[in-house]
Structures are given as C-alpha cells and as structure tokens.
Amino acid sequence: MQARVHVSLKPSVLDPQGKTICSALNELGHRAIQDVRQGKYFEIQIADGVSEEEARALLETVAHEVLANPVIEEYRVDLTTGEKS
Amino acid sequence: MQARVHVSLKPSVLDPQGKTICSALNELGHRAIQDVRQGKYFEIQIADGVSEEEARALLETVAHEVLANPVIEEYRVDLTTGEKS
C-alpha cells in the first residue's frame, strides 16, 4: 500500500523560506504569484497484508511523532490503496 | 487561484534522506514501513484575473526553471481553482 504524508507549517507560523521564493519569482518577472508556502511530503510504502485501518493508525502515529513537529506544523495523511503512482 | 507544485527525486535517483527516515522508523518499531521517499511541495497563491491556462503555463515555467532541478527531479502541478484548502 502506498501513502503520502504532507507536512506544512501551520498558517499562523511565518514561512520566511516561502516568502523568499515568492520575492525571487516576482523579481524574475512572475508577478502573478502572490504567495508561496513551502512544505515537505513523504511517499511511504507500507507492507502488504496491513489493513487500511492499521495503516492509517500507523501513519498518524508516525506523522505526529516523527515526521512533523506538531507545535508549529500540521500534517495530512493520504492513503492511495492499490494505486502506485 | 491556489496551486500546488510537488517536486520529488526521479525514481532512478537515490534518496539517502528517505532511506534514513525509513531505517529510523523501522528501528522505532514501525516495521510495516518498507520505503520512504521525501519530496517538497509548494502552495502557491496566484492573482485573481489570471486564467487557468495562463496559470498552468506560468506554473510549468516556474516549476521547471526555479522550483525543481529537472536533471534529477520531477514535478507535478495541481491547480485547485476556487478552493482554498
């Protein structure tokens, strides 16, 4: 089973890296771009034989305890059962 | 208009960071996790009044020239018109 975990800064947390990218793009002439926020994502391969509920519980644990810092970041878990894109 | 650009290493390129995360998770007891690959993503706010085609063309340019390194990375552009998630 394949899963994706997206981790991004909470909306209330400043993202200087995103702001820098946005300024750079504006200076390069791409003025239609008004805001950029950067996040990270993880493509995770889960062993066959793990049920969808188990996988979801596992990913919630992993995202909360390891992949994201819940003080300043939020995360989203997407399971893409059967599909391997 | 809101857009997301995902940038990840091409499948043929080694991802030592992802491998390290995978090993760490396995050592923490999460043995159902078989592989991890890390990527980055950008949430981009595009000015109102830009058409969907213009936005898509702009994002393709920006992703190809600035956000990704096309030698080792691939990217995906998703437009989420109207929705601001």
CSV table of N, CA, C and O in Angstrom, one decimal, chain A residues 4 6-8 21 25 28 30 32-47 50 58 61-62 66-67 76, chain B residues 4 6-8 21 25 28 30 32-47 50 58 61-62 66-67 76:
chain,number,residue,atom,x,y,z
A,4,ARG,N,0.8,8.9,1.3
A,4,ARG,CA,1.5,10.2,1.2
A,4,ARG,C,1.2,11.0,2.5
A,4,ARG,O,0.1,11.0,2.9
A,6,HIS,N,1.7,14.8,3.9
A,6,HIS,CA,2.1,16.2,3.7
A,6,HIS,C,2.3,16.9,5.0
A,6,HIS,O,1.5,16.8,5.9
A,7,VAL,N,3.4,17.6,5.1
A,7,VAL,CA,3.7,18.3,6.4
A,7,VAL,C,3.9,19.8,6.0
A,7,VAL,O,4.8,20.1,5.1
A,8,SER,N,3.2,20.7,6.6
A,8,SER,CA,3.4,22.1,6.3
A,8,SER,C,3.3,22.9,7.5
A,8,SER,O,2.8,22.4,8.6
A,21,ILE,N,11.2,32.7,-1.7
A,21,ILE,CA,10.9,32.1,-3.0
A,21,ILE,C,9.9,33.0,-3.8
A,21,ILE,O,10.1,33.3,-5.0
A,25,LEU,N,10.6,34.9,-7.3
A,25,LEU,CA,9.8,34.7,-8.5
A,25,LEU,C,9.3,36.0,-9.0
A,25,LEU,O,9.2,36.3,-10.2
A,28,LEU,N,11.9,37.8,-10.9
A,28,LEU,CA,12.2,37.2,-12.2
A,28,LEU,C,11.1,37.5,-13.2
A,28,LEU,O,11.1,37.1,-14.3
A,30,HIS,N,7.6,37.0,-12.6
A,30,HIS,CA,6.4,36.2,-12.4
A,30,HIS,C,5.5,36.9,-11.4
A,30,HIS,O,5.4,36.5,-10.3
A,32,ALA,N,2.4,37.4,-11.2
A,32,ALA,CA,1.0,36.9,-10.8
A,32,ALA,C,1.1,36.0,-9.6
A,32,ALA,O,0.1,35.6,-9.0
A,33,ILE,N,2.3,35.7,-9.1
A,33,ILE,CA,2.5,34.9,-7.9
A,33,ILE,C,2.4,35.7,-6.7
A,33,ILE,O,3.3,36.6,-6.5
A,34,GLN,N,1.4,35.5,-5.8
A,34,GLN,CA,1.2,36.4,-4.7
A,34,GLN,C,1.8,35.9,-3.4
A,34,GLN,O,2.1,36.6,-2.5
A,35,ASP,N,1.8,34.6,-3.3
A,35,ASP,CA,2.3,34.0,-2.0
A,35,ASP,C,2.8,32.5,-2.3
A,35,ASP,O,2.2,31.8,-3.1
A,36,VAL,N,3.8,32.2,-1.6
A,36,VAL,CA,4.3,30.8,-1.7
A,36,VAL,C,4.6,30.3,-0.3
A,36,VAL,O,5.1,31.0,0.6
A,37,ARG,N,4.1,29.1,0.0
A,37,ARG,CA,4.5,28.5,1.3
A,37,ARG,C,5.1,27.1,0.9
A,37,ARG,O,4.5,26.4,0.1
A,38,GLN,N,6.2,26.8,1.6
A,38,GLN,CA,6.8,25.5,1.3
A,38,GLN,C,6.5,24.5,2.3
A,38,GLN,O,6.5,24.8,3.5
A,39,GLY,N,6.3,23.3,1.9
A,39,GLY,CA,6.2,22.2,2.8
A,39,GLY,C,7.0,21.0,2.3
A,39,GLY,O,7.6,21.1,1.3
A,40,LYS,N,6.9,19.9,3.0
A,40,LYS,CA,7.5,18.6,2.6
A,40,LYS,C,6.5,17.5,2.5
A,40,LYS,O,5.4,17.6,3.1
A,41,TYR,N,6.8,16.5,1.7
A,41,TYR,CA,5.9,15.4,1.7
A,41,TYR,C,6.7,14.1,1.6
A,41,TYR,O,7.9,14.1,1.2
A,42,PHE,N,6.1,13.0,2.1
A,42,PHE,CA,6.8,11.7,2.2
A,42,PHE,C,5.9,10.7,1.4
A,42,PHE,O,4.7,10.6,1.7
A,43,GLU,N,6.5,10.0,0.5
A,43,GLU,CA,5.9,8.9,-0.1
A,43,GLU,C,6.3,7.6,0.6
A,43,GLU,O,7.5,7.3,0.7
A,44,ILE,N,5.3,7.0,1.2
A,44,ILE,CA,5.6,5.8,2.1
A,44,ILE,C,5.0,4.6,1.6
A,44,ILE,O,3.8,4.5,1.2
A,45,GLN,N,5.9,3.5,1.5
A,45,GLN,CA,5.4,2.2,1.0
A,45,GLN,C,5.2,1.4,2.3
A,45,GLN,O,6.1,1.2,3.1
A,46,ILE,N,3.9,0.8,2.4
A,46,ILE,CA,3.6,0.0,3.5
A,46,ILE,C,3.5,-1.4,3.1
A,46,ILE,O,3.0,-1.7,2.0
A,47,ALA,N,3.9,-2.3,4.0
A,47,ALA,CA,3.9,-3.8,3.7
A,47,ALA,C,2.5,-4.3,3.3
A,47,ALA,O,1.5,-3.8,3.8
A,50,VAL,N,-1.1,-5.4,5.5
A,50,VAL,CA,-1.5,-4.4,6.6
A,50,VAL,C,-2.9,-3.8,6.2
A,50,VAL,O,-3.0,-3.4,5.0
A,58,LEU,N,-1.1,3.7,11.9
A,58,LEU,CA,0.4,3.7,11.9
A,58,LEU,C,0.9,5.1,11.3
A,58,LEU,O,1.8,5.7,11.9
A,61,THR,N,0.4,8.0,13.7
A,61,THR,CA,1.5,7.9,14.8
A,61,THR,C,2.8,8.5,14.3
A,61,THR,O,3.4,9.3,14.9
A,62,VAL,N,3.2,7.9,13.1
A,62,VAL,CA,4.5,8.3,12.5
A,62,VAL,C,4.5,9.8,12.2
A,62,VAL,O,5.5,10.5,12.4
A,66,VAL,N,7.1,11.6,14.4
A,66,VAL,CA,8.4,11.7,13.8
A,66,VAL,C,8.5,12.7,12.7
A,66,VAL,O,9.4,13.6,12.6
A,67,LEU,N,7.5,12.6,11.7
A,67,LEU,CA,7.7,13.4,10.5
A,67,LEU,C,7.4,14.9,10.7
A,67,LEU,O,8.0,15.8,10.1
A,76,ARG,N,-1.1,16.0,6.8
A,76,ARG,CA,-2.3,15.3,6.2
A,76,ARG,C,-1.8,14.0,5.7
A,76,ARG,O,-0.8,13.9,5.1
B,4,ARG,N,-0.8,23.8,-6.2
B,4,ARG,CA,0.3,23.0,-5.5
B,4,ARG,C,1.3,22.5,-6.5
B,4,ARG,O,0.9,22.0,-7.6
B,6,HIS,N,4.3,19.8,-6.6
B,6,HIS,CA,5.1,18.7,-5.9
B,6,HIS,C,6.4,18.5,-6.6
B,6,HIS,O,6.4,18.3,-7.8
B,7,VAL,N,7.5,18.5,-5.9
B,7,VAL,CA,8.8,18.2,-6.5
B,7,VAL,C,9.4,17.0,-5.8
B,7,VAL,O,9.4,17.0,-4.6
B,8,SER,N,9.8,16.0,-6.6
B,8,SER,CA,10.4,14.8,-5.9
B,8,SER,C,11.5,14.3,-6.8
B,8,SER,O,11.6,14.6,-8.0
B,21,ILE,N,15.2,8.0,7.0
B,21,ILE,CA,13.9,8.1,7.7
B,21,ILE,C,13.3,6.7,7.8
B,21,ILE,O,12.8,6.3,8.9
B,25,LEU,N,12.5,4.8,11.3
B,25,LEU,CA,11.1,4.3,11.6
B,25,LEU,C,11.1,2.8,12.0
B,25,LEU,O,10.4,2.4,12.9
B,28,LEU,N,12.4,2.3,15.3
B,28,LEU,CA,11.4,2.7,16.3
B,28,LEU,C,10.3,1.7,16.5
B,28,LEU,O,9.4,1.8,17.3
B,30,HIS,N,8.3,0.6,13.8
B,30,HIS,CA,7.3,0.6,12.8
B,30,HIS,C,7.8,-0.2,11.6
B,30,HIS,O,8.2,0.3,10.5
B,32,ALA,N,6.2,-2.1,9.5
B,32,ALA,CA,5.4,-2.2,8.3
B,32,ALA,C,5.8,-1.2,7.2
B,32,ALA,O,5.3,-1.3,6.1
B,33,ILE,N,6.6,-0.3,7.6
B,33,ILE,CA,7.1,0.7,6.6
B,33,ILE,C,8.2,0.2,5.9
B,33,ILE,O,9.3,-0.1,6.4
B,34,GLN,N,8.1,0.1,4.5
B,34,GLN,CA,9.1,-0.6,3.7
B,34,GLN,C,10.0,0.4,3.0
B,34,GLN,O,11.1,0.1,2.6
B,35,ASP,N,9.4,1.6,2.6
B,35,ASP,CA,10.2,2.5,1.9
B,35,ASP,C,9.7,3.9,2.1
B,35,ASP,O,8.5,4.1,2.3
B,36,VAL,N,10.6,4.9,2.2
B,36,VAL,CA,10.2,6.3,2.3
B,36,VAL,C,11.0,7.1,1.3
B,36,VAL,O,12.2,6.9,1.1
B,37,ARG,N,10.3,8.0,0.6
B,37,ARG,CA,11.0,8.9,-0.3
B,37,ARG,C,10.5,10.3,0.1
B,37,ARG,O,9.3,10.5,0.2
B,38,GLN,N,11.4,11.2,0.2
B,38,GLN,CA,11.0,12.6,0.6
B,38,GLN,C,11.0,13.5,-0.5
B,38,GLN,O,11.8,13.5,-1.4
B,39,GLY,N,10.0,14.4,-0.6
B,39,GLY,CA,9.9,15.4,-1.6
B,39,GLY,C,9.5,16.7,-0.9
B,39,GLY,O,9.4,16.8,0.3
B,40,LYS,N,9.4,17.8,-1.7
B,40,LYS,CA,8.9,19.0,-1.2
B,40,LYS,C,7.7,19.5,-2.0
B,40,LYS,O,7.5,19.0,-3.1
B,41,TYR,N,6.9,20.3,-1.4
B,41,TYR,CA,5.8,20.9,-2.2
B,41,TYR,C,5.6,22.3,-1.8
B,41,TYR,O,6.1,22.8,-0.8
B,42,PHE,N,5.0,23.0,-2.8
B,42,PHE,CA,4.8,24.5,-2.7
B,42,PHE,C,3.3,24.8,-2.9
B,42,PHE,O,2.7,24.3,-3.8
B,43,GLU,N,2.8,25.5,-1.9
B,43,GLU,CA,1.4,26.1,-2.0
B,43,GLU,C,1.6,27.5,-2.6
B,43,GLU,O,2.2,28.3,-1.9
B,44,ILE,N,1.0,27.7,-3.8
B,44,ILE,CA,1.2,29.0,-4.5
B,44,ILE,C,-0.1,29.7,-4.7
B,44,ILE,O,-1.1,29.1,-5.2
B,45,GLN,N,-0.1,30.9,-4.3
B,45,GLN,CA,-1.3,31.7,-4.5
B,45,GLN,C,-1.1,32.6,-5.7
B,45,GLN,O,-0.2,33.3,-5.8
B,46,ILE,N,-2.1,32.5,-6.7
B,46,ILE,CA,-2.0,33.2,-7.9
B,46,ILE,C,-3.0,34.3,-8.0
B,46,ILE,O,-4.1,34.1,-7.5
B,47,ALA,N,-2.6,35.4,-8.5
B,47,ALA,CA,-3.5,36.6,-8.5
B,47,ALA,C,-4.8,36.3,-9.2
B,47,ALA,O,-4.9,35.5,-10.1
B,50,VAL,N,-6.2,35.9,-13.4
B,50,VAL,CA,-5.3,35.1,-14.3
B,50,VAL,C,-6.1,33.8,-14.7
B,50,VAL,O,-6.7,33.2,-13.9
B,58,LEU,N,2.3,29.4,-16.4
B,58,LEU,CA,3.2,30.1,-15.5
B,58,LEU,C,3.8,29.1,-14.5
B,58,LEU,O,5.0,29.0,-14.3
B,61,THR,N,6.4,26.8,-16.1
B,61,THR,CA,7.7,27.6,-16.2
B,61,THR,C,8.4,27.6,-14.9
B,61,THR,O,9.6,27.3,-14.8
B,62,VAL,N,7.7,28.1,-13.9
B,62,VAL,CA,8.3,28.3,-12.6
B,62,VAL,C,8.8,27.0,-12.0
B,62,VAL,O,9.9,26.9,-11.5
B,66,VAL,N,12.7,27.1,-11.7
B,66,VAL,CA,13.1,27.5,-10.4
B,66,VAL,C,12.9,26.5,-9.3
B,66,VAL,O,13.9,26.2,-8.6
B,67,LEU,N,11.7,25.9,-9.2
B,67,LEU,CA,11.4,25.1,-8.1
B,67,LEU,C,12.1,23.7,-8.1
B,67,LEU,O,12.5,23.1,-7.1
B,76,ARG,N,5.0,17.9,-10.3
B,76,ARG,CA,3.6,17.8,-10.7
B,76,ARG,C,2.9,19.1,-10.3
B,76,ARG,O,3.1,19.6,-9.2
